Coordinates of N, CA and C and ligand atoms in Angstrom, one line a residue:
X106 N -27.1 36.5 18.4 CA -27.4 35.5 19.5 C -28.8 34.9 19.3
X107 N -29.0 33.6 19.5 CA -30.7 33.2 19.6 C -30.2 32.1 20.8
X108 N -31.2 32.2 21.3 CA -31.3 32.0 22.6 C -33.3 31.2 23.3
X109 N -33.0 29.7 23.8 CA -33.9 29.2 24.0 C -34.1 29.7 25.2
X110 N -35.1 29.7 25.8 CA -36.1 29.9 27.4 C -36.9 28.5 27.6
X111 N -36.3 28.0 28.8 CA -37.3 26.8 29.3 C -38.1 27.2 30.8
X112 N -39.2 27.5 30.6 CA -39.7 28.0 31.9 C -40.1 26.7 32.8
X113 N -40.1 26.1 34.2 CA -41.2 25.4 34.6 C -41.0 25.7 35.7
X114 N -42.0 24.4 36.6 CA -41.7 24.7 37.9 C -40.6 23.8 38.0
X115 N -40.2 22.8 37.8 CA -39.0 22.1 37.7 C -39.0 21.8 39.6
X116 N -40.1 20.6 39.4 CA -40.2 20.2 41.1 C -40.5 18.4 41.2
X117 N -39.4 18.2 40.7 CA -37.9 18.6 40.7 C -37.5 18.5 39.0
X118 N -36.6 19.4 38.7 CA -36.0 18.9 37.4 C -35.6 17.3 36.7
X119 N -35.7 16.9 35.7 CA -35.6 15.3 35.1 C -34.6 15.7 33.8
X120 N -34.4 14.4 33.7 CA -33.7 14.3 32.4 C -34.9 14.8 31.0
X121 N -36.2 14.5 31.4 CA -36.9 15.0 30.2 C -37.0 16.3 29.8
X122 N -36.9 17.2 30.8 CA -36.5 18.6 30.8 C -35.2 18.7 30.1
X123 N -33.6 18.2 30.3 CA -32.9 18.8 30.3 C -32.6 17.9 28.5
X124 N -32.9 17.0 28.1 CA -33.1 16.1 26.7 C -33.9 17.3 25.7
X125 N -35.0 17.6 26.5 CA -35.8 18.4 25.9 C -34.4 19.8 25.3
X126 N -34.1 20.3 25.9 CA -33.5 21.6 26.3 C -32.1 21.3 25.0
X127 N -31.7 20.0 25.1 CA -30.4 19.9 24.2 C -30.7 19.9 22.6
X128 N -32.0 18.8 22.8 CA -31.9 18.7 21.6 C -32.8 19.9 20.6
X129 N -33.5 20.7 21.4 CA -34.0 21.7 20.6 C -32.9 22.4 20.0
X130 N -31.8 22.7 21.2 CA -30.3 23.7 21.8 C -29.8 23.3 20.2
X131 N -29.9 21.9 19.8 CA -28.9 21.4 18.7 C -29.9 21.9 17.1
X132 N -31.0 21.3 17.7 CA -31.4 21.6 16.1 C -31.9 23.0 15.9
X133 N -32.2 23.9 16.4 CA -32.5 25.1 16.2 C -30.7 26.0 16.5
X134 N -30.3 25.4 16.6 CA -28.7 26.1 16.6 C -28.3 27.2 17.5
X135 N -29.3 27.2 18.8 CA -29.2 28.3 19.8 C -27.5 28.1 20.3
X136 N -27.2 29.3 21.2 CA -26.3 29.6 21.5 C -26.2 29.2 22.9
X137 N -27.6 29.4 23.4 CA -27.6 28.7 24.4 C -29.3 28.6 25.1
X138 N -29.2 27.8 26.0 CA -31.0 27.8 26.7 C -30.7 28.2 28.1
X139 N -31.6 29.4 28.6 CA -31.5 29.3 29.7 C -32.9 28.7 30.8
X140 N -32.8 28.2 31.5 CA -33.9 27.5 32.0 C -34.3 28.6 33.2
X141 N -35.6 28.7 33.5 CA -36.3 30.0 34.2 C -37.3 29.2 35.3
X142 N -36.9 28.8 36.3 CA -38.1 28.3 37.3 C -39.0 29.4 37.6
X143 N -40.0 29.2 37.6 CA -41.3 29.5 38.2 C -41.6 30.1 39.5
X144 N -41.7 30.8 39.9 CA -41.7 31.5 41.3 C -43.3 30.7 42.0
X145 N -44.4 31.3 42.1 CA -45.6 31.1 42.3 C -46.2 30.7 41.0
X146 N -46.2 29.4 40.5 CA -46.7 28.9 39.3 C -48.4 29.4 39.2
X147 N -48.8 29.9 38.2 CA -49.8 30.0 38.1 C -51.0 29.1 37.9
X148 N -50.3 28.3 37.2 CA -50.9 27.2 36.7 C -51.1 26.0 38.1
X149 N -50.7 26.0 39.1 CA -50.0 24.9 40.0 C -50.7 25.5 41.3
X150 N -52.3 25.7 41.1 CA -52.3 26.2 42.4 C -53.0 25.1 43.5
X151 N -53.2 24.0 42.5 CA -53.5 23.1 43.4 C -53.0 22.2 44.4
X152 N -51.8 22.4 44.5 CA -51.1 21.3 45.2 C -50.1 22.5 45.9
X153 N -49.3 21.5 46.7 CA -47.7 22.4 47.3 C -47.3 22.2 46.6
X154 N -46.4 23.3 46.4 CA -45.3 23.4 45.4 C -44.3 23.5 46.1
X155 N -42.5 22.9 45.8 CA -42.1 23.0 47.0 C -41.3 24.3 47.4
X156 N -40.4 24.5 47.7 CA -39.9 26.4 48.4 C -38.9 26.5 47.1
X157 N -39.0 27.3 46.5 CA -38.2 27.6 45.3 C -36.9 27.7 45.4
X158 N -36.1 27.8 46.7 CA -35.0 27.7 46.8 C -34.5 26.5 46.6
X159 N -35.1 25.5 46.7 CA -34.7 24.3 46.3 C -35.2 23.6 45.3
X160 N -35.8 24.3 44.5 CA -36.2 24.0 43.2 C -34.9 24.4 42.3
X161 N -34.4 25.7 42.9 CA -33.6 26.5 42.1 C -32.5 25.5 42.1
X162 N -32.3 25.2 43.4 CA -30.6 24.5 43.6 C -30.6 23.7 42.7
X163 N -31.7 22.9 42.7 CA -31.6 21.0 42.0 C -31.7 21.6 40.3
X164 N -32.4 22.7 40.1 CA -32.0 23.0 38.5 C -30.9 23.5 38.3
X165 N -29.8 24.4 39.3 CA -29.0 25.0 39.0 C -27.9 23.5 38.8
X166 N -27.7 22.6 39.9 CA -26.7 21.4 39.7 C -27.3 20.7 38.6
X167 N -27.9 20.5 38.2 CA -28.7 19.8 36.8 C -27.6 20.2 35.9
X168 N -28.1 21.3 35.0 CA -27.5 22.0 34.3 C -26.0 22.6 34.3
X169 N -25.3 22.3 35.6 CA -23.8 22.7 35.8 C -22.9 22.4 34.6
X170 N -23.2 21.2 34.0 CA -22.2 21.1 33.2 C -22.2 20.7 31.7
X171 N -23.0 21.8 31.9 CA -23.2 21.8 30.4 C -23.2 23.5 30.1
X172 N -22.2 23.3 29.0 CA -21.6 25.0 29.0 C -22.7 25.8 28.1
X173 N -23.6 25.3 27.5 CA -24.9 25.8 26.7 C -25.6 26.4 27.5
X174 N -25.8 25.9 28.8 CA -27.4 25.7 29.7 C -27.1 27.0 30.6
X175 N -27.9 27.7 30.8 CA -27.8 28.9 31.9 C -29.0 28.7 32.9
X176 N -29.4 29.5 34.5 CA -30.1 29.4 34.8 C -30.6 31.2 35.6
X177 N -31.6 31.1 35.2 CA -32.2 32.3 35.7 C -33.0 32.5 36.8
X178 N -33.0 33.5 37.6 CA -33.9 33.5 39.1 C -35.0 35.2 38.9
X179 N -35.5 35.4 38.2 CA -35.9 36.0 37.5 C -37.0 35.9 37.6
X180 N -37.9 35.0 37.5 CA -39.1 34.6 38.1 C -39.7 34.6 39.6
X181 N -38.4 34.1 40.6 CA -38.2 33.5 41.8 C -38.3 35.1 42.6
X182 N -37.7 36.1 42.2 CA -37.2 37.3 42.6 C -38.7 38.4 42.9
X183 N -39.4 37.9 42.2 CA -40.8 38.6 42.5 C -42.2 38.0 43.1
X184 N -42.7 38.7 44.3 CA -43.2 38.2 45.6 C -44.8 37.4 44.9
X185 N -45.3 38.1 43.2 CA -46.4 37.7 43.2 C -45.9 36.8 41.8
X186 N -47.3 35.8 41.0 CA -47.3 34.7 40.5 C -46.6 35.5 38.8
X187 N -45.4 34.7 38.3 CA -45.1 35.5 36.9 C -46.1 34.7 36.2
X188 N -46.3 35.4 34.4 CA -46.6 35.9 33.6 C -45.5 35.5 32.4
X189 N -45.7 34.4 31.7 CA -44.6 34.4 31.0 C -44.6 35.3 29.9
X190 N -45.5 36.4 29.6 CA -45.2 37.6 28.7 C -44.2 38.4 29.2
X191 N -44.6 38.7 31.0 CA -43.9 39.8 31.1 C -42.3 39.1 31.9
X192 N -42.1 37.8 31.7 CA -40.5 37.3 31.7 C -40.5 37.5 30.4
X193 N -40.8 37.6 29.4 CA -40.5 37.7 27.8 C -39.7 39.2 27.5
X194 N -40.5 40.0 27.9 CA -40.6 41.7 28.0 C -39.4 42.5 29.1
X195 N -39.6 41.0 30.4 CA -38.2 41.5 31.0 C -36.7 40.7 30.5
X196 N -37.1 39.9 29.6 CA -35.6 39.4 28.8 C -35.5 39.9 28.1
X197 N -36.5 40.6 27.3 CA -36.2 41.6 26.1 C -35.6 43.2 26.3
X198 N -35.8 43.1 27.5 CA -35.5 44.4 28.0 C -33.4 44.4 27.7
X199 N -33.4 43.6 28.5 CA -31.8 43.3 28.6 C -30.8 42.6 27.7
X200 N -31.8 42.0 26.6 CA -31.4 41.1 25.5 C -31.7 41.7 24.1
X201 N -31.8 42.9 24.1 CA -32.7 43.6 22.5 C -32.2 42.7 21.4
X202 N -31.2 42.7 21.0 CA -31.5 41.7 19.4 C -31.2 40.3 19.5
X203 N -31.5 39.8 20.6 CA -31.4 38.1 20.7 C -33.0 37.9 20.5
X204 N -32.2 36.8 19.3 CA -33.9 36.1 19.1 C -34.3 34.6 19.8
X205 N -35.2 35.2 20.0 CA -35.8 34.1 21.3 C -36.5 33.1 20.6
X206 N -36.6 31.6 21.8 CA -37.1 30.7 21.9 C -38.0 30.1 22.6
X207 N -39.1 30.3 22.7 CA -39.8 29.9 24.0 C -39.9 28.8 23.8
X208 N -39.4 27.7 24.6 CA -39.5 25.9 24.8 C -40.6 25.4 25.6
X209 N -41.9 24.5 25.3 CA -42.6 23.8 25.9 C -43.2 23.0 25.4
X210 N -43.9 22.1 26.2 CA -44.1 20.6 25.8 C -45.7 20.8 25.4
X211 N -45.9 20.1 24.7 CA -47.7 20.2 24.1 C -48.5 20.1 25.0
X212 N -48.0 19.5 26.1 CA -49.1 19.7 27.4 C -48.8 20.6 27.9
X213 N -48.3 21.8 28.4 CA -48.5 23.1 28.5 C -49.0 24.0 27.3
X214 N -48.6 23.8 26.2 CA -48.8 24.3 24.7 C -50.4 24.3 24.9
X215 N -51.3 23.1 25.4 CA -52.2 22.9 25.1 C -53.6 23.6 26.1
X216 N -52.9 24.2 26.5 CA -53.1 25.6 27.9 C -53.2 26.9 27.6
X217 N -52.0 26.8 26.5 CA -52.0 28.5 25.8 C -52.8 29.2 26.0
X218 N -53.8 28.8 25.4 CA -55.1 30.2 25.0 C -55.5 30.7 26.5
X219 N -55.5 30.0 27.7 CA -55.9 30.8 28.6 C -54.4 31.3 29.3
X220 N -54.0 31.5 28.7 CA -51.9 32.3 29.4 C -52.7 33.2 29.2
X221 N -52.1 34.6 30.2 CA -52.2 35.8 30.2 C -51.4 36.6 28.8
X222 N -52.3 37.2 28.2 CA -51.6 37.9 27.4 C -51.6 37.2 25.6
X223 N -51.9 35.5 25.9 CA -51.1 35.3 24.9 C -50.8 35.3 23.7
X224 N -52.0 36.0 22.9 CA -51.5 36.6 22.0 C -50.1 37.8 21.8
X225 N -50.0 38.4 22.6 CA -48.5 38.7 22.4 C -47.3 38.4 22.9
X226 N -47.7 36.9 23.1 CA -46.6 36.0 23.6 C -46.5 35.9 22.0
X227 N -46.7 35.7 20.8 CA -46.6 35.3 19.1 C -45.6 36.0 19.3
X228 N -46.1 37.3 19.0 CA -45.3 38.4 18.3 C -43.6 39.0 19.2
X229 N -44.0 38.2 20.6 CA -42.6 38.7 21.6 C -41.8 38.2 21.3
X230 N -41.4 36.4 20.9 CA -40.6 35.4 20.8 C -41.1 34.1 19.2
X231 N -40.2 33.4 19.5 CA -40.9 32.2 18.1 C -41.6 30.9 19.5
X232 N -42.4 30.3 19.3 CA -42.5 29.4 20.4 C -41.7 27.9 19.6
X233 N -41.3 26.8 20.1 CA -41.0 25.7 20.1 C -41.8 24.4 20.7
X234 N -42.6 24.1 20.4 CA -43.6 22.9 21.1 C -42.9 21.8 21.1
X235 N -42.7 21.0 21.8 CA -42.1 19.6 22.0 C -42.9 18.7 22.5
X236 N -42.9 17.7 21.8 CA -43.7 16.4 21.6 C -43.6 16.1 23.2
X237 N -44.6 14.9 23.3 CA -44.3 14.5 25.1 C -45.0 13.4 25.1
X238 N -44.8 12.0 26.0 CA -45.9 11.0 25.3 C -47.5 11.5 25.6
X239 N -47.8 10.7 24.9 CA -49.4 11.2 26.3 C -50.1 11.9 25.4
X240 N -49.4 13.2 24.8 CA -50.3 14.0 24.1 C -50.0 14.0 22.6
X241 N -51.1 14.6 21.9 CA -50.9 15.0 20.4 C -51.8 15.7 19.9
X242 N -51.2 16.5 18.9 CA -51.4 17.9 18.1 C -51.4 17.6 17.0
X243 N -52.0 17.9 16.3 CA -52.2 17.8 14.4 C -52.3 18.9 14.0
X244 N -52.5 20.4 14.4 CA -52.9 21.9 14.1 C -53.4 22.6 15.4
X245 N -53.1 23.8 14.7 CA -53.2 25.1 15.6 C -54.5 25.0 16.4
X246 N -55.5 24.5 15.4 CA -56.7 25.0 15.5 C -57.3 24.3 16.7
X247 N -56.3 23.3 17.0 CA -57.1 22.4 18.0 C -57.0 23.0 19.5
X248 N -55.8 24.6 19.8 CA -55.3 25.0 20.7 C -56.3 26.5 20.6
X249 N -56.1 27.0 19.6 CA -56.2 28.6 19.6 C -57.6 29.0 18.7
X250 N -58.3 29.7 19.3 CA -59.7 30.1 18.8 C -59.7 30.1 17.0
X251 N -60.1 29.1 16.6 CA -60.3 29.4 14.5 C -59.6 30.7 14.1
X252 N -60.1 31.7 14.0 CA -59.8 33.3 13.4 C -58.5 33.2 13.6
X253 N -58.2 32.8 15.1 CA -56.7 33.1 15.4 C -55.4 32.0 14.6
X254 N -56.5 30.9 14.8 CA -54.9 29.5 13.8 C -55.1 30.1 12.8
X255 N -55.8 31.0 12.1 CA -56.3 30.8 10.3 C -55.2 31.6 9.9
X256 N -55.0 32.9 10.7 CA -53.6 34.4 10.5 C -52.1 33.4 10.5
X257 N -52.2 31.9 11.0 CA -50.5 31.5 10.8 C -50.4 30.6 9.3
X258 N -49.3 30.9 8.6 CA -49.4 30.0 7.4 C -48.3 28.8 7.5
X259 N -48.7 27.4 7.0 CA -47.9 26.2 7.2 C -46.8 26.5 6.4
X260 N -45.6 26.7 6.6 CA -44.3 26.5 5.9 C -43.6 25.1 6.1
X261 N -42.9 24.9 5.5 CA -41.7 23.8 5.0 C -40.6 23.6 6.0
X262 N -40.7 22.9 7.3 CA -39.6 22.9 7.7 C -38.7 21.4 8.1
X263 N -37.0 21.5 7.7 CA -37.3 20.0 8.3 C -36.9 19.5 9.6
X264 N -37.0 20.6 10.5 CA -37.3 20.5 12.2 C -38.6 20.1 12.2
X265 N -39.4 20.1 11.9 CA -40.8 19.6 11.8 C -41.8 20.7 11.6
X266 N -43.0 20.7 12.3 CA -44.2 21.8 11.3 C -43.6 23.1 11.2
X267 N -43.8 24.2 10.8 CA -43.5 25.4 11.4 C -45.1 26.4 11.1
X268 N -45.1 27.2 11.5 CA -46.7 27.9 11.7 C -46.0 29.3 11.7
X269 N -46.4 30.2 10.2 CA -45.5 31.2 10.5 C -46.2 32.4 10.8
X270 N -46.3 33.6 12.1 CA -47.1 34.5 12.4 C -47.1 35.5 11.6
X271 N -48.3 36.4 11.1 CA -48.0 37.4 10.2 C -46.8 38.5 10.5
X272 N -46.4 38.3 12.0 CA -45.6 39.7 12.0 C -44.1 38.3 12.3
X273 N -43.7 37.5 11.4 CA -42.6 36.9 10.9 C -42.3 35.7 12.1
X274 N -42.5 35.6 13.0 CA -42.3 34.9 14.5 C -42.8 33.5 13.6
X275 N -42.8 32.4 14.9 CA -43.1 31.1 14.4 C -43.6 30.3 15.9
X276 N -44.4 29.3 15.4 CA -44.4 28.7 16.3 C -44.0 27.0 15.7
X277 N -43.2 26.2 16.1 CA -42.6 25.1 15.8 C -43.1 24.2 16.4
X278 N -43.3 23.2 16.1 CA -43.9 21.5 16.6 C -42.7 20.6 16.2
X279 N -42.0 20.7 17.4 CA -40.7 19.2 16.6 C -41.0 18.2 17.6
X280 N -40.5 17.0 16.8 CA -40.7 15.4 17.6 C -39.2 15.2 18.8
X281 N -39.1 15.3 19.8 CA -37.7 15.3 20.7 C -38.4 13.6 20.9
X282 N -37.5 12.9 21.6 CA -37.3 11.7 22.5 C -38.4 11.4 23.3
X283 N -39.4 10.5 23.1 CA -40.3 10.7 23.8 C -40.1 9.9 25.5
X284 N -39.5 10.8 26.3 CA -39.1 9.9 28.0 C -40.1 10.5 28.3
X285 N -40.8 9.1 29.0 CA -42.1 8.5 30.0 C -41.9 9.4 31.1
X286 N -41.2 10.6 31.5 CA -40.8 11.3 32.7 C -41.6 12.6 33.1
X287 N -42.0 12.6 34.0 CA -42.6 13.6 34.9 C -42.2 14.2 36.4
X288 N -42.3 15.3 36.8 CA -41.8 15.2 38.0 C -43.0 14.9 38.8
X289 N -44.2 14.8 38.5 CA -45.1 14.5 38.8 C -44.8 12.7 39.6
X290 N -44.0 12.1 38.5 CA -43.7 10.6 38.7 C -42.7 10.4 39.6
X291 N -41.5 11.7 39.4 CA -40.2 11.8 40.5 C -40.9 11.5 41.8
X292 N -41.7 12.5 42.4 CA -42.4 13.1 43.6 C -42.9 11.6 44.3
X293 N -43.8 11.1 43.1 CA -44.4 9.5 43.4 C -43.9 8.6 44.0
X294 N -42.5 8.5 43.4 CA -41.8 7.5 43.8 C -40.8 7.6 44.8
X295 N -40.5 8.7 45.2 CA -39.6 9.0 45.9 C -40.2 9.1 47.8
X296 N -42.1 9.4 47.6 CA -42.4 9.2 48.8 C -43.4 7.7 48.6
X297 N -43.5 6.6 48.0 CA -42.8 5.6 47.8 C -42.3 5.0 48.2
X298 N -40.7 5.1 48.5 CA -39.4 4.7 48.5 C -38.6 4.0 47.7
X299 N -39.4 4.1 46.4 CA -38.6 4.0 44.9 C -37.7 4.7 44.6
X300 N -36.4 3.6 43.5 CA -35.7 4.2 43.0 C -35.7 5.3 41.8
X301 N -35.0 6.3 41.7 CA -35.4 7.7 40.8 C -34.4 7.5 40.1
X302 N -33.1 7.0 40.1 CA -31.7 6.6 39.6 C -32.1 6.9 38.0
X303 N -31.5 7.4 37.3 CA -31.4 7.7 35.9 C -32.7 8.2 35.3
X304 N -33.8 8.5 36.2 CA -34.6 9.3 36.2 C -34.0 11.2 36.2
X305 N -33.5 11.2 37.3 CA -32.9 12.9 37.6 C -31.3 12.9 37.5
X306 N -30.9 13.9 37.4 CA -29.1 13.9 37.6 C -28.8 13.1 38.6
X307 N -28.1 12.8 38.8 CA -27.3 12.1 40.1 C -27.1 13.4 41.8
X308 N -26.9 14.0 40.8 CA -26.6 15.6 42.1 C -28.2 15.8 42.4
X309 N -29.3 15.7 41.5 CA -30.4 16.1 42.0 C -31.3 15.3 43.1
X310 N -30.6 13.7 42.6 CA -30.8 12.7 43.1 C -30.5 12.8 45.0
X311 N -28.9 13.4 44.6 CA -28.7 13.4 46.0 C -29.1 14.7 46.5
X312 N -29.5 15.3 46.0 CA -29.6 16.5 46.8 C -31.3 16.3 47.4
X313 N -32.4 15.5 46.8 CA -33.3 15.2 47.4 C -33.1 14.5 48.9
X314 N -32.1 13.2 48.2 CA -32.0 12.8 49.4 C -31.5 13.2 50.5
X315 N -30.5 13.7 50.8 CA -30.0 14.8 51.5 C -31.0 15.9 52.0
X316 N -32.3 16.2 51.2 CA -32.5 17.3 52.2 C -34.3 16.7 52.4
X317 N -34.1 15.3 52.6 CA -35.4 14.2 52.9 C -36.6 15.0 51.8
X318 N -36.5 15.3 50.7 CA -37.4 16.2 50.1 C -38.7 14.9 49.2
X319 N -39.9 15.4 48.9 CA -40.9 15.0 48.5 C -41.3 13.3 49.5
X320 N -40.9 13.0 51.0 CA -40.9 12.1 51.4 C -43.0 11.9 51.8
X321 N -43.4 12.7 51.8 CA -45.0 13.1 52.4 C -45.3 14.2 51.7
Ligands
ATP217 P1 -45.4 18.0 36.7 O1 -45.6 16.6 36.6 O2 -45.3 18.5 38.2 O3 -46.5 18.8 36.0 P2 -43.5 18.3 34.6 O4 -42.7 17.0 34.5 O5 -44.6 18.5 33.6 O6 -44.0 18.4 36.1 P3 -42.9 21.1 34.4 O7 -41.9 21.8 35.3 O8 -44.3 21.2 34.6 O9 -42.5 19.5 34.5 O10 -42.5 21.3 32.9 C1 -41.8 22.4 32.4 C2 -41.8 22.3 30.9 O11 -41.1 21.1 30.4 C3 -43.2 22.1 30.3 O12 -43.2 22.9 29.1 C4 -43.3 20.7 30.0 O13 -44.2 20.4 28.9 C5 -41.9 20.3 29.6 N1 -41.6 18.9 29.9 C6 -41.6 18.3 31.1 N2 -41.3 17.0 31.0 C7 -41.1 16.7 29.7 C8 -40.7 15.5 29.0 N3 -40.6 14.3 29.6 N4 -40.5 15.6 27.7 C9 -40.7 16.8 27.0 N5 -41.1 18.0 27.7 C10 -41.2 17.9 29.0
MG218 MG1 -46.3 19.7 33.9

């Protein structure tokens, strides 16, 4: 089994998320992605975030129909902020020989060094970086303390870079679809009273509307 992980807060989920999610799904030949919302984001402590129950819903109808996509409450289930090592360590608990995929976009990628733990975020899973407009990456070095980019060696891949860890793991840089999409931009326009239409699913679309959500 290999198997991707999409963590976010997904407030609300977009098509850039779920583009993201296939086309890794396709070219890395996972079995499947499961997407993992964020309980108490760590990173997100500046703003409201909205009640995770309904974070959960609009990612759970997102992903309905698509028989690859799974979704996990695993994060959501515990009262204090996760740790994406120790979601790694609790999938590995239950998942022993699936090889993992940790999925994110170079603007979280570019955060790394201060994640908890993260140096044995390397060694737990392979990471997957996905291109995003806005940002760009040319080497490790520009993310992770010298000493530490110098231990990955550049291999040959034609998914795009690959950066191989000494204990065999990888971290990947591939080019996906670059959509102008944020939920940051959803949120915008929606208290606004712009249209979001082929922005988010149609089900997430309505399920905002339906439950008057990001209006203020
Ligand atoms: P916000 O604007 O609130 O920060 P977001 O759109 O960045 O929201 P997150 O839930 O923070 O969404 O992102 C979860 C993961 O998905 C991150 O790794 C992020 O880089 C990635 N991601 C989000 N939007 C895109 C996109 N349009 N293309 C590629 N990756 C994306
Ligand atoms: Mg973000």
């Amino acid at each position: 089994m290999a198997i991707g992980l999409l963590g976010g807060t997904f407030d609300p989920i977009h098509i850039g998320h779920l583009r993201s999610a296939e086309e890794i799904r396709e070219r890395f030949g996972l079995d499947r992605v499961i997407f993992i919302p964020a309980g108490h984001p760590p990173h997100k402590t500046r703003r409201q975030v909205l009640a995770a129950r309904h974070r959960f819903a609009m990612a759970r109808l997102a992903i309905a129909q698509n028989p690859a996509f799974a979704i996990d409450d695993l994060e959501l289930r515990k009262p204090e902020p996760s740790y994406t090592i120790d979601t790694l360590r609790a999938f590995r608990r239950d998942h022993e020989a699936t090889e993992i995929h940790f999925i994110l976009g170079i603007d979280a990628f570019q955060e790394f060094a201060t994640w908890n733990k993260y140096e044995s975020i390397f060694t737990e899973c392979n990471l997957v970086v996905t291109t995003r407009p806005q940002y760009t990456m040319k080497s490790l070095g520009e993310i992770l303390p010298p000493e530490m980019a110098e231990t990955f060696r550049l291999a040959q891949d034609p998914r795009g870079a690959r950066f191989v860890h000494p204990c065999g793991t990888a971290v990947h840089i591939v080019a996906i679809a670059f959509l102008e999409i944020s939920s940051t931009r959803i949120r915008e326009a929606v208290r606004a009273g712009r249209s979001i239409r082929y922005l988010v699913p149609r089900e997430v679309e309505q399920y905002i509307t339906m439950h008057g959500l990001y209006r203020r």
